[in-house]
mmCIF file of C-alpha atoms in Angstrom:
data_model
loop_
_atom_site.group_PDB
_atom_site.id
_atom_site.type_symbol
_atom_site.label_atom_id
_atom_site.label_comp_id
_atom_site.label_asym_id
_atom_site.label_seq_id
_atom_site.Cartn_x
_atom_site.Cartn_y
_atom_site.Cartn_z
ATOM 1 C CA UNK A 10 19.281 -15.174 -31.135
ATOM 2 C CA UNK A 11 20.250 -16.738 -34.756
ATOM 3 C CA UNK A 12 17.434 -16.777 -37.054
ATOM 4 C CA UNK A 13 18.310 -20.478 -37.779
ATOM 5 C CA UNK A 14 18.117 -21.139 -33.812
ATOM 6 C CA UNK A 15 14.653 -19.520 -33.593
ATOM 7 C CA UNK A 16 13.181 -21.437 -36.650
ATOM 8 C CA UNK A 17 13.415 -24.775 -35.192
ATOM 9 C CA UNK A 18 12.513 -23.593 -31.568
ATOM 10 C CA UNK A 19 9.662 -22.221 -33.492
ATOM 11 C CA UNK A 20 9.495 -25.391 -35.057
ATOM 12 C CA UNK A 21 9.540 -27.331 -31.718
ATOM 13 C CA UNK A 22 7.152 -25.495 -30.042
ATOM 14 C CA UNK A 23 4.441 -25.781 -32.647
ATOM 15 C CA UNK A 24 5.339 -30.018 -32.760
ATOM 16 C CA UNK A 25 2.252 -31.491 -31.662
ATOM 17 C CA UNK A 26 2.201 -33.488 -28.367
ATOM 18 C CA UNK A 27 5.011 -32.070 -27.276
ATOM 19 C CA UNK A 28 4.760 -29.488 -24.366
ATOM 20 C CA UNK A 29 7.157 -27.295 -22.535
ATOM 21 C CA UNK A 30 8.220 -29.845 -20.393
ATOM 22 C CA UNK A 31 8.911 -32.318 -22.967
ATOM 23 C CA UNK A 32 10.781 -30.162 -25.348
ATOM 24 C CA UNK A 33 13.274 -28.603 -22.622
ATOM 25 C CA UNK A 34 14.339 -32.189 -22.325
ATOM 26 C CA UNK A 35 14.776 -32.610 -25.440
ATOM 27 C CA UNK A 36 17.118 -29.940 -25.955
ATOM 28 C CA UNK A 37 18.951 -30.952 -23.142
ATOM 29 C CA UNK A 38 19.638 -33.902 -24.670
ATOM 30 C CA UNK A 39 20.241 -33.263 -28.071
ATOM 31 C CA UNK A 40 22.164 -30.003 -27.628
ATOM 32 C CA UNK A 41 19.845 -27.430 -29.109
ATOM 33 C CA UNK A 42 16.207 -27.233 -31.012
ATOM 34 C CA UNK A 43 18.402 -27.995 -34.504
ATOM 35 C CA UNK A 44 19.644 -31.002 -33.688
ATOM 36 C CA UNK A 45 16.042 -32.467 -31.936
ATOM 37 C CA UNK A 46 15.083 -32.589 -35.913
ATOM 38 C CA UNK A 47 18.469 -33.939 -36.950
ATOM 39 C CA UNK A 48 19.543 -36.652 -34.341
ATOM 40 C CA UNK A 49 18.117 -40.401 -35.332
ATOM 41 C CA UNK A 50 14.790 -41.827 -34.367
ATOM 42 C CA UNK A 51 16.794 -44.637 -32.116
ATOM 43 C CA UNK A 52 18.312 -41.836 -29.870
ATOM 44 C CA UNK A 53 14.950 -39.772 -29.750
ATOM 45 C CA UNK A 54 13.426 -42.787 -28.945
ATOM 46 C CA UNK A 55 15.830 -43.150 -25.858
ATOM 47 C CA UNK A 56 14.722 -40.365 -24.529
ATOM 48 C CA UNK A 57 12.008 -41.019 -21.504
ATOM 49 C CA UNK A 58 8.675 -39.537 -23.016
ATOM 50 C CA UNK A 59 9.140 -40.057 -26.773
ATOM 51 C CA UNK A 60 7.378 -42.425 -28.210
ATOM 52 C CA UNK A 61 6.875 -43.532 -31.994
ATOM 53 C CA UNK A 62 3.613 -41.200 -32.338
ATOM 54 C CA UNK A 63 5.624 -38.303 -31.265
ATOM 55 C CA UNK A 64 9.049 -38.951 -33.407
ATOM 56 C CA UNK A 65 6.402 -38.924 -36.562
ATOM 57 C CA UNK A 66 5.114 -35.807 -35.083
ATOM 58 C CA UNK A 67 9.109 -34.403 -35.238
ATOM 59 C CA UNK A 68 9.364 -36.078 -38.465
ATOM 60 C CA UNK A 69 6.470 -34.140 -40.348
ATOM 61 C CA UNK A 70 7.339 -30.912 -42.237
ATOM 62 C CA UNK A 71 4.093 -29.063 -41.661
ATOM 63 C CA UNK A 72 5.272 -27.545 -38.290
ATOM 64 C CA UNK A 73 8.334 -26.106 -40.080
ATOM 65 C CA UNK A 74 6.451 -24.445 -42.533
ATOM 66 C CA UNK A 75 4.250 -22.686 -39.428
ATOM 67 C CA UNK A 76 7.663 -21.960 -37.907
ATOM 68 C CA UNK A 77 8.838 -20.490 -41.125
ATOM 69 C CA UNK A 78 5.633 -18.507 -41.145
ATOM 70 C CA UNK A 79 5.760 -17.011 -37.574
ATOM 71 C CA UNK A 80 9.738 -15.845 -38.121
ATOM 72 C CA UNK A 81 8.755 -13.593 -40.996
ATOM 73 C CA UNK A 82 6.139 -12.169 -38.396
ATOM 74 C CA UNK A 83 8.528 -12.065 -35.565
ATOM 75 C CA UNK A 84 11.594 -10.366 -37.930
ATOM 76 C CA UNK A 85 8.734 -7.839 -39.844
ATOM 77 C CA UNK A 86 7.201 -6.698 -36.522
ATOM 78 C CA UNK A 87 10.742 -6.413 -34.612
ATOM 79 C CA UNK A 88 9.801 -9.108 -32.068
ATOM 80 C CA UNK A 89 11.926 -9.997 -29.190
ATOM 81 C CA UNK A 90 12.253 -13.689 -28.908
ATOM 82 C CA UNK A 91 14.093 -15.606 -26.017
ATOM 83 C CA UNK A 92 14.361 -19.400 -25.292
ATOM 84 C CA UNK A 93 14.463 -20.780 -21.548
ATOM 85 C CA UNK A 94 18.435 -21.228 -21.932
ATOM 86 C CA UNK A 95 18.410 -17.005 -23.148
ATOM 87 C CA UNK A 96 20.034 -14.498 -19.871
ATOM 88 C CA UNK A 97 16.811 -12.474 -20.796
ATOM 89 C CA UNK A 98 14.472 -15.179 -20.120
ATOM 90 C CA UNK A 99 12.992 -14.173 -16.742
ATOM 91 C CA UNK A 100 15.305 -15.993 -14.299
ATOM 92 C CA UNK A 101 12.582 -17.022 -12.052
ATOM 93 C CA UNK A 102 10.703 -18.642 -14.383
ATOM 94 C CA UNK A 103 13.781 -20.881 -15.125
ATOM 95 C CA UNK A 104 13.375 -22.353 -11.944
ATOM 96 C CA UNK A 105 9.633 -23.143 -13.086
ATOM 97 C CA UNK A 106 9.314 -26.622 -14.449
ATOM 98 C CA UNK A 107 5.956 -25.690 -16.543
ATOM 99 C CA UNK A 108 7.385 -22.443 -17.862
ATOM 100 C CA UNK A 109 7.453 -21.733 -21.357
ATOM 101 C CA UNK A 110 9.976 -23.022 -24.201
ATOM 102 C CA UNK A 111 9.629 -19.446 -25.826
ATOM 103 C CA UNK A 112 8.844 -16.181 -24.964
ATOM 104 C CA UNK A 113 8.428 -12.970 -27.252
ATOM 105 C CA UNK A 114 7.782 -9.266 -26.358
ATOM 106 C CA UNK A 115 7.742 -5.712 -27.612
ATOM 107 C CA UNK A 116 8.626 -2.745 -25.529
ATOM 108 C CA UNK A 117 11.886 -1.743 -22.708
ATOM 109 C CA UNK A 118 11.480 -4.774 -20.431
ATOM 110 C CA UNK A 119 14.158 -5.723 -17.925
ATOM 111 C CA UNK A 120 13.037 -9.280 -17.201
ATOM 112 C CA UNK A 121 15.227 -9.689 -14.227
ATOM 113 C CA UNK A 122 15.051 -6.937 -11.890
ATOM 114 C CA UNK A 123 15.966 -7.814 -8.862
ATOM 115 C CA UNK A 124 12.278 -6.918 -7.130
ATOM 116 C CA UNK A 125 9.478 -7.874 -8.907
ATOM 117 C CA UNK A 126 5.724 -8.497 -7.644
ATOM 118 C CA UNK A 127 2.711 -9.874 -9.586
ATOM 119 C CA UNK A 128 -0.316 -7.798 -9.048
ATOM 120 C CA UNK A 129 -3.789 -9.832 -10.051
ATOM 121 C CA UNK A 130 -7.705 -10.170 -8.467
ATOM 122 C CA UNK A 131 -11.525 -8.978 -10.108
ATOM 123 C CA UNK A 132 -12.337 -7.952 -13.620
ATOM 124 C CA UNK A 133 -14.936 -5.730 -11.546
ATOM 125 C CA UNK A 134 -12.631 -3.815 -9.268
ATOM 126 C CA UNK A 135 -13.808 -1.742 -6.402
ATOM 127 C CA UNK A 136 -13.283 1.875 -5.517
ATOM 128 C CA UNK A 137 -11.772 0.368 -2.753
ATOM 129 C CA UNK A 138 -9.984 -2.019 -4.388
ATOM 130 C CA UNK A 139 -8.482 0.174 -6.879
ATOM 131 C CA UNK A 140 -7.728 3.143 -3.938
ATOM 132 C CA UNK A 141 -5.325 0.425 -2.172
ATOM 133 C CA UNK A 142 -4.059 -0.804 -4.948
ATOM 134 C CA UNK A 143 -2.678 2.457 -5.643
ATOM 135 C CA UNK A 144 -1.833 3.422 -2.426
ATOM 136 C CA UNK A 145 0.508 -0.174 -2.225
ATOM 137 C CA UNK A 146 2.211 0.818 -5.738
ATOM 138 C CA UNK A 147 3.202 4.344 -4.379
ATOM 139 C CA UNK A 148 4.599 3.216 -1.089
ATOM 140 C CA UNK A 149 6.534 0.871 -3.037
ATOM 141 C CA UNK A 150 7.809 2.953 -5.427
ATOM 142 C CA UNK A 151 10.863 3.861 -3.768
ATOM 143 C CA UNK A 152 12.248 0.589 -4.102
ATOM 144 C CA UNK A 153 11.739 0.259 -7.868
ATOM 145 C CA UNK A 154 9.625 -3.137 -8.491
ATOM 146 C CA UNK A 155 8.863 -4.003 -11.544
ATOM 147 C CA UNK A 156 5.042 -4.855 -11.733
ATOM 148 C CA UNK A 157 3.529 -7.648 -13.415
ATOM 149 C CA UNK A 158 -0.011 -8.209 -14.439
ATOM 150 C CA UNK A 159 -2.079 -9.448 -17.230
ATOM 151 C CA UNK A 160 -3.432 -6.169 -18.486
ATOM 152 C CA UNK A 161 -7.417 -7.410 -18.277
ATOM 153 C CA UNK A 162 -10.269 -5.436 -16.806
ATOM 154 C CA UNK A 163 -10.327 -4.411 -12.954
ATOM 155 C CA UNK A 164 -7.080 -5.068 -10.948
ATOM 156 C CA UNK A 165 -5.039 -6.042 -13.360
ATOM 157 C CA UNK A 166 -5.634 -2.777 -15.594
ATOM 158 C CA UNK A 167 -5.210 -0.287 -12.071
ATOM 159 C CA UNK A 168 -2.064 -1.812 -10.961
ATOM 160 C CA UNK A 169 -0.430 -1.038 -14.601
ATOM 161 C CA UNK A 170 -1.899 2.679 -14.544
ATOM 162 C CA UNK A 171 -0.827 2.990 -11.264
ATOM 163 C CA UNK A 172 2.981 1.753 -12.224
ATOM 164 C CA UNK A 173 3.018 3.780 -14.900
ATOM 165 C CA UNK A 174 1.851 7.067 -12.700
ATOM 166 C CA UNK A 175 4.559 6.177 -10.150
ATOM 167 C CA UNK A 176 7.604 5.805 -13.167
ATOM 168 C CA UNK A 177 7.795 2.077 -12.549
ATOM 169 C CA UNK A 178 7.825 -0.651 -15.248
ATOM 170 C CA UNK A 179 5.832 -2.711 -15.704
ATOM 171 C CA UNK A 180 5.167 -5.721 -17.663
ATOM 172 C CA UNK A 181 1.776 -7.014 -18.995
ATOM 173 C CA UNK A 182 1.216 -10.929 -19.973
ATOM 174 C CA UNK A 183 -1.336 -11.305 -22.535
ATOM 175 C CA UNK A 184 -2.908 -14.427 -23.540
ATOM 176 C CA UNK A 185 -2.562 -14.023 -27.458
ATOM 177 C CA UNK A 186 0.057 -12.765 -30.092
ATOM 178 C CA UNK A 187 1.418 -9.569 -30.039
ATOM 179 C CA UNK A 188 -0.192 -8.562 -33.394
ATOM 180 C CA UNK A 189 -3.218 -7.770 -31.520
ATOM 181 C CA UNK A 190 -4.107 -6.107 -28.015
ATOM 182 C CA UNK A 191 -7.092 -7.783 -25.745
ATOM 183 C CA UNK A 192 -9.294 -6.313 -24.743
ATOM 184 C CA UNK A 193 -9.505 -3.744 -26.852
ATOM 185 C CA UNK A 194 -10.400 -0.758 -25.033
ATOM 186 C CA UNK A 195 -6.824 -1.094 -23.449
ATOM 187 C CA UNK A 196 -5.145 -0.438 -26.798
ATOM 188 C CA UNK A 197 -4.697 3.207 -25.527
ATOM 189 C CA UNK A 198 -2.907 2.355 -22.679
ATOM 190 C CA UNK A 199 -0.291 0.865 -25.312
ATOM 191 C CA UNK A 200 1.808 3.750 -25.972
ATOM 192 C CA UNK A 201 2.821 4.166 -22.532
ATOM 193 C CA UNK A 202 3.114 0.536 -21.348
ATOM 194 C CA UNK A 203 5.677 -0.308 -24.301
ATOM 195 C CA UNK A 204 7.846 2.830 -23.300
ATOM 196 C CA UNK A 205 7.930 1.852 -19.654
ATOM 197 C CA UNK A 206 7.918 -1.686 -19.832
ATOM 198 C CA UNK A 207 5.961 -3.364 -22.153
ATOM 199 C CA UNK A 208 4.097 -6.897 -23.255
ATOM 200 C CA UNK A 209 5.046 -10.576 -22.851
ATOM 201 C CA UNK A 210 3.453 -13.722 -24.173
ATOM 202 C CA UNK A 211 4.484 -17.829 -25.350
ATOM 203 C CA UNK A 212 1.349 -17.368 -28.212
ATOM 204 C CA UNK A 213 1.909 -17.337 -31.985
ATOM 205 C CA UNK A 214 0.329 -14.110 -33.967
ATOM 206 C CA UNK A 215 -1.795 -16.979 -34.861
ATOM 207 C CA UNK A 216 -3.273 -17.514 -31.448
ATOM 208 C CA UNK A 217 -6.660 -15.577 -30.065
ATOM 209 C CA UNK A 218 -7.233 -14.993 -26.655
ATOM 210 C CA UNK A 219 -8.932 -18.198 -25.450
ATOM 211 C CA UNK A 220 -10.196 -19.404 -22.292
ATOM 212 C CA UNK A 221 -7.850 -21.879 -21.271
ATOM 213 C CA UNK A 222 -4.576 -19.348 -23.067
ATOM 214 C CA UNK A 223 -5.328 -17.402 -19.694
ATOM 215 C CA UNK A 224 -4.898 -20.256 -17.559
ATOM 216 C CA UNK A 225 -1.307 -21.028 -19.161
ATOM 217 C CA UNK A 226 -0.711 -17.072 -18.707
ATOM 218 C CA UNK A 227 -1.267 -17.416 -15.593
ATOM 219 C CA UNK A 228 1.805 -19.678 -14.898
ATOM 220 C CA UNK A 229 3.988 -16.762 -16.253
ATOM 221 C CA UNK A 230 2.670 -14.132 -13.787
ATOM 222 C CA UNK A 231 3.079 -16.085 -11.156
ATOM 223 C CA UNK A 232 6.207 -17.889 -12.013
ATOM 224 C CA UNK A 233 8.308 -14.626 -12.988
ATOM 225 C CA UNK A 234 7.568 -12.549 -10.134
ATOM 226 C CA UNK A 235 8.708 -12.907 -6.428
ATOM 227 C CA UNK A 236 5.362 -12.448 -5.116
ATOM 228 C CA UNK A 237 2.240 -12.525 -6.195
ATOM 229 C CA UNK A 238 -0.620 -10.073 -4.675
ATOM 230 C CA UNK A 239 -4.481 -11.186 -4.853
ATOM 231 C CA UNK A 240 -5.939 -7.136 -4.125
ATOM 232 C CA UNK A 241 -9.613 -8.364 -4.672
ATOM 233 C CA UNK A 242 -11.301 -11.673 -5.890
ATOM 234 C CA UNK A 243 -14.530 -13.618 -5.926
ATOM 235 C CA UNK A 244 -14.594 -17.143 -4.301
ATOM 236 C CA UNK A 245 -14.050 -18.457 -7.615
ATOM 237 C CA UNK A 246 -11.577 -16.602 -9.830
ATOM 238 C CA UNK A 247 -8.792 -16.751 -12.034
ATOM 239 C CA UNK A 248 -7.018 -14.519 -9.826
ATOM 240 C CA UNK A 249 -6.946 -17.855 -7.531
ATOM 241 C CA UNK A 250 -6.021 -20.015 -9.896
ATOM 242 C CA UNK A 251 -2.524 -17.400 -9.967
ATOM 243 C CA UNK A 252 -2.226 -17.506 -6.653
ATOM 244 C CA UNK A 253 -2.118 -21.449 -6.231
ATOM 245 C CA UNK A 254 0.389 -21.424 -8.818
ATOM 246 C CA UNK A 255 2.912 -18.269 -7.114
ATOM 247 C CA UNK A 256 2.312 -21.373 -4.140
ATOM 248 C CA UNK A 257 3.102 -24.299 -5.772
ATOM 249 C CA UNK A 258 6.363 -22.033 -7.266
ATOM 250 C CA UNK A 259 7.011 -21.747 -3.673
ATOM 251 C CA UNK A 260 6.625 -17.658 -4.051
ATOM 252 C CA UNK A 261 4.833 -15.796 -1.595
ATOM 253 C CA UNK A 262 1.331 -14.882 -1.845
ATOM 254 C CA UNK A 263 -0.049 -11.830 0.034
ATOM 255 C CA UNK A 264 -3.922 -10.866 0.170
ATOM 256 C CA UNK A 265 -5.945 -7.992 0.798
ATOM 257 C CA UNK A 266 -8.726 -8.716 3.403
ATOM 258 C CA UNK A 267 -11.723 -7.429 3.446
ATOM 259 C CA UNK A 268 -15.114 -7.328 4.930
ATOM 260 C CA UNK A 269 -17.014 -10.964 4.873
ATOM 261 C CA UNK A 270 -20.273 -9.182 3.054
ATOM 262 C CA UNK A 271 -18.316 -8.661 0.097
ATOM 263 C CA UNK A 272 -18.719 -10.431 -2.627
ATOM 264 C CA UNK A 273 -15.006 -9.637 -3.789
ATOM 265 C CA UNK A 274 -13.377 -10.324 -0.383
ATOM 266 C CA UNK A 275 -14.161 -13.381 -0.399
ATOM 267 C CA UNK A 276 -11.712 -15.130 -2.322
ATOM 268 C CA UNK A 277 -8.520 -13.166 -0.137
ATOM 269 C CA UNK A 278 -10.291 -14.095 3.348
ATOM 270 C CA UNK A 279 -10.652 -17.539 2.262
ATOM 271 C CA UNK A 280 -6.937 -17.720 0.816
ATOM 272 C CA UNK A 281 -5.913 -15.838 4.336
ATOM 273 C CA UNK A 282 -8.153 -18.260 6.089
ATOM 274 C CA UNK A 283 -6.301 -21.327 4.892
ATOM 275 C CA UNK A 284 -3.148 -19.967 5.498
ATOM 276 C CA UNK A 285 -2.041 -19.984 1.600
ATOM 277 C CA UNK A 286 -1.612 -15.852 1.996
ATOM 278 C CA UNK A 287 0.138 -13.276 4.143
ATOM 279 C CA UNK A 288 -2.656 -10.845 4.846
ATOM 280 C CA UNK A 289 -1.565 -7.670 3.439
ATOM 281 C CA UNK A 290 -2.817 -4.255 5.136
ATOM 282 C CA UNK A 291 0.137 -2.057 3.700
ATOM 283 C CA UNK A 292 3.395 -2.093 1.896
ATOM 284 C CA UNK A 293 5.129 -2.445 4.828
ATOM 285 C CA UNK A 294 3.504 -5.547 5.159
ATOM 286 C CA UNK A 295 5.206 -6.856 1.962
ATOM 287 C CA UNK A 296 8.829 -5.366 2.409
ATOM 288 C CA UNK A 297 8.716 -6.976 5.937
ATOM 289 C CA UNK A 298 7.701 -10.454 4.795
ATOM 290 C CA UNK A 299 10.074 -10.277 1.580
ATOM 291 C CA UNK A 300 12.871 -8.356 3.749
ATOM 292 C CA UNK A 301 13.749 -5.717 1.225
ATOM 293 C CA UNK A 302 15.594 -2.617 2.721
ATOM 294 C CA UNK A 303 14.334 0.741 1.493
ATOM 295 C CA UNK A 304 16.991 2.954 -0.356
ATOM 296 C CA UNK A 305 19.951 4.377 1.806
ATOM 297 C CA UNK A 306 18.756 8.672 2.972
ATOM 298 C CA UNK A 307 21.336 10.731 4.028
ATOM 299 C CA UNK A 308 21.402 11.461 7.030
ATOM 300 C CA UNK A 309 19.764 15.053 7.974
ATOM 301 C CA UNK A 310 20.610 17.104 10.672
ATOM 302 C CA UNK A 311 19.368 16.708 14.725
ATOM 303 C CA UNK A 312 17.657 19.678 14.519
ATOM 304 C CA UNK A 313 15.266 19.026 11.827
ATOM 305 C CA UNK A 314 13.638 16.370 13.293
ATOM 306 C CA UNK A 315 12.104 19.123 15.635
ATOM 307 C CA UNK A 316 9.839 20.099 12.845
ATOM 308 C CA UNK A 317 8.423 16.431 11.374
ATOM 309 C CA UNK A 318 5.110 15.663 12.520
ATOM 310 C CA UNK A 319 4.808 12.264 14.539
ATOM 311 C CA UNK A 320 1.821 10.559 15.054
ATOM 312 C CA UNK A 321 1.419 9.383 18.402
ATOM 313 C CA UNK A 322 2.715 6.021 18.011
ATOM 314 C CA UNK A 323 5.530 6.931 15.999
ATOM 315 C CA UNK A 324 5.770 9.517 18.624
ATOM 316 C CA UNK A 325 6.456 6.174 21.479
ATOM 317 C CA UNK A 326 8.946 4.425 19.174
ATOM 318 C CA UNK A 327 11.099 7.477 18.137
ATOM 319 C CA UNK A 328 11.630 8.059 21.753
ATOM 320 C CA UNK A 329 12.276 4.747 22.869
ATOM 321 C CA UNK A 330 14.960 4.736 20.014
ATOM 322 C CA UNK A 331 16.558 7.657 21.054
ATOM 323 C CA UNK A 332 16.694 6.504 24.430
ATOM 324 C CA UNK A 333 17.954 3.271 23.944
ATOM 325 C CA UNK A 334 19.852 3.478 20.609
ATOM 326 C CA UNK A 335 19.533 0.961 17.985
ATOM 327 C CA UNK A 336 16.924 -1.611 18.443
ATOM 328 C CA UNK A 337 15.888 -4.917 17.077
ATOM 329 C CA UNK A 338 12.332 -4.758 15.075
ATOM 330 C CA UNK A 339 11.179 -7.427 17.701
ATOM 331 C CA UNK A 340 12.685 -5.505 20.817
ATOM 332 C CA UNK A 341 10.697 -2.096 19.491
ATOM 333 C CA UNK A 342 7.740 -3.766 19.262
ATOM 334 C CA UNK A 343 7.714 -5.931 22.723
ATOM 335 C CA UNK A 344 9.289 -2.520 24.057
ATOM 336 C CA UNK A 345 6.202 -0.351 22.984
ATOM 337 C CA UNK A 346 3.372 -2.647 23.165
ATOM 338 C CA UNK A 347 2.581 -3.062 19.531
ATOM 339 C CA UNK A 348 2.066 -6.263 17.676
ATOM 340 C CA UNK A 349 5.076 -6.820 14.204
ATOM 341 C CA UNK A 350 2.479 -5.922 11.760
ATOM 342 C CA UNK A 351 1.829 -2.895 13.450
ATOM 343 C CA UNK A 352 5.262 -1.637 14.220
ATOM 344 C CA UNK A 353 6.417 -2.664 10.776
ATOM 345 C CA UNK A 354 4.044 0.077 9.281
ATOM 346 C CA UNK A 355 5.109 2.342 11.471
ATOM 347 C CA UNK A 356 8.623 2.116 11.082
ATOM 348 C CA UNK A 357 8.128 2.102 7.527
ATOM 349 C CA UNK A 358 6.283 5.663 7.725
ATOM 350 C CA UNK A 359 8.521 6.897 10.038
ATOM 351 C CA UNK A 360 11.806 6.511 7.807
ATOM 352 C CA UNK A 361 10.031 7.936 4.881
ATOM 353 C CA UNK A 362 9.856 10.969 7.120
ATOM 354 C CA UNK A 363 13.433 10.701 7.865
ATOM 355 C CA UNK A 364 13.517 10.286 11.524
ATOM 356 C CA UNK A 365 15.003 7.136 11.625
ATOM 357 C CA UNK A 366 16.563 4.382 9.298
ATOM 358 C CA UNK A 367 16.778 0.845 8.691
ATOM 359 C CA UNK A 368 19.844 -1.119 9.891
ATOM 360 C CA UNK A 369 21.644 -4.977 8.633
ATOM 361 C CA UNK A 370 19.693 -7.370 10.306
ATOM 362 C CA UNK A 371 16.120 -5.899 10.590
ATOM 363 C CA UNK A 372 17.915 -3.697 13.375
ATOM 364 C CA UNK A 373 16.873 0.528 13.348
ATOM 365 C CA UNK A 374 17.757 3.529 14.910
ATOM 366 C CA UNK A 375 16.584 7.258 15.059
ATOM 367 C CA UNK A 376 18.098 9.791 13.453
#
């Protein structure tokens, strides 16, 4: 992006009483940030949204000087900057009506994988908590997500450890400037994060990490990602808050259940209760729901499937497969006497042992 162009986004975005929504359609119809400044009150005013109070707002210098101020950070700190009309704005979050005029970021982020999940729940993670959340990231891992979380205490902080142990990216939103890394005790997870994926954020260098900047953060992790996964949360919890959004973005929302004595299972039951959340017992779960097809195996020889270990029930459907050849998922499972959520984890395991493989059409078949 020009320098020019980013100075009066810059400028735009720091106009007061002007929000995301606002300014996109302002740009839309003036042609770009530059010419928001330039075109005559009488057209600005034609605009549906723009009063008089905000045309003086345009009008007043002292948000150009901030802008001025910011692009010398941006350009001395080697700053990534996109706008919501960039190809590496996330291309999700396009679709988001709320989502930011401006983003910036540091590291090697690929904004628009084709698979990528939002991981989010408890500052006070469990053992429990942080064992399946690992678990769900290395199941996964064959397909290559990208994972997305807001780099905070608890879930958050295990599902980017557990990307990075796996070799996935992964992408943390923070709810400040990237001169400064919150909370601090992560800073040593920096290193790593920005050379497998790195940090995203709409704030300034000028901007702490307030209350209600986690709340608009929020929007981003859930508005980027295909999914959004609640692992463990409170009845109340910003984790929540996430997950209504991924919903109102009309993403899917999976949640971990959990035991209705604990305190942090309380918020996923309830959001599995009301319907607003697949329940979520595996990855297979999630690539069944989301229909993503695990990478192509070649195929190994007859012979060698004499020496994999089946469990019982995989045991059932391998030999119904072999008997009957390729099978719907919903045949297998009405064929065997397991219920979809069952058979999908099982089919799942049994192809990462190579015995059989997936099919167009959620069909399979042994091997």
């Amino acid at each position: 992006m020009r320098h020019t162009d980013l100075l009066y986004l810059l400028a735009l975005q720091k106009t007061a009483n002007i929000g995301d929504i606002l300014a996109k359609k302002l740009i839309q119809s003036c042609g770009s940030a530059e010419e928001v400044f330039k075109s005559k009150s009488a057209h600005l005013a034609s605009i549906d949204g723009v009063g008089s109070a905000r045309i003086k707002k345009l009008h007043d210098k002292a948000s150009m000087r901030m802008a001025e101020a910011e692009l010398k950070f941006i350009v001395d700190h080697n700053i990534d900057a996109f706008s919501f009309q960039d190809e590496n704005y996330p291309d999700r979050l396009k679709h988001c009506v709320d989502g930011p005029l401006l983003l910036f970021s540091k590291g090697k982020i690929n904004t628009n994988n084709g698979r990528m999940i939002s991981i989010v729940g408890t500052r006070e993670i469990t053992p429990h908590g942080t064992d399946f959340c690992r678990k769900l990231i290395e199941d996964l891992a064959p397909l290559n997500p990208v994972i997305v979380s807001g780099f905070a205490y608890g879930v958050d902080i295990a599902a980017h450890q557990a990307a990075l142990d796996y070799g996935l990216q992964t992408i943390a939103v923070v709810a400040h400037g990237l001169n400064q890394i919150y909370p601090k005790p992560h800073k040593r997870y920096m290193k790593d994060m920005l050379e497998s994926g790195g940090f995203i954020t709409e704030f300034w260098s000028t901007s702490e990490p307030e209350k209600e900047n986690f709340v608009k953060r929020n929007r981003i992790v859930a508005g980027m990602s295909e999914a959004t996964i609640v692992v463990e949360s409170a009845e109340k919890s910003g984790s929540l808050i996430t997950a209504r959004m991924a919903s109102d973005y009309n993403r899917d929302v999976f949640a971990v259940p959990g035991r209705t004595s604990d305190k942090f299972s309380i918020g996923c039951n309830n959001l599995i209760k009301s319907q607003r959340a697949h329940l979520l017992t595996s990855a297979a779960d999630l690539i069944y729901i989301l229909n993503w097809e695990l990478p192509k195996r070649d195929p190994k020889p007859v012979q060698k499937q004499l020496f994999v270990s089946l469990e019982p029930d995989e045991q059932i459907v391998y030999d119904h497969l072999t008997g009957n050849g390729k099978q719907l998922l919903d045949v297998i499972a009405l064929e065997c006497g397991f219920p979809i959520f069952k058979i999908s984890a099982t089919l799942l395991n049994m192809e990462l042992k190579g015995v059989i493989r997936p099919l167009p059409g959620k069909m399979f078949e042994a091997i």
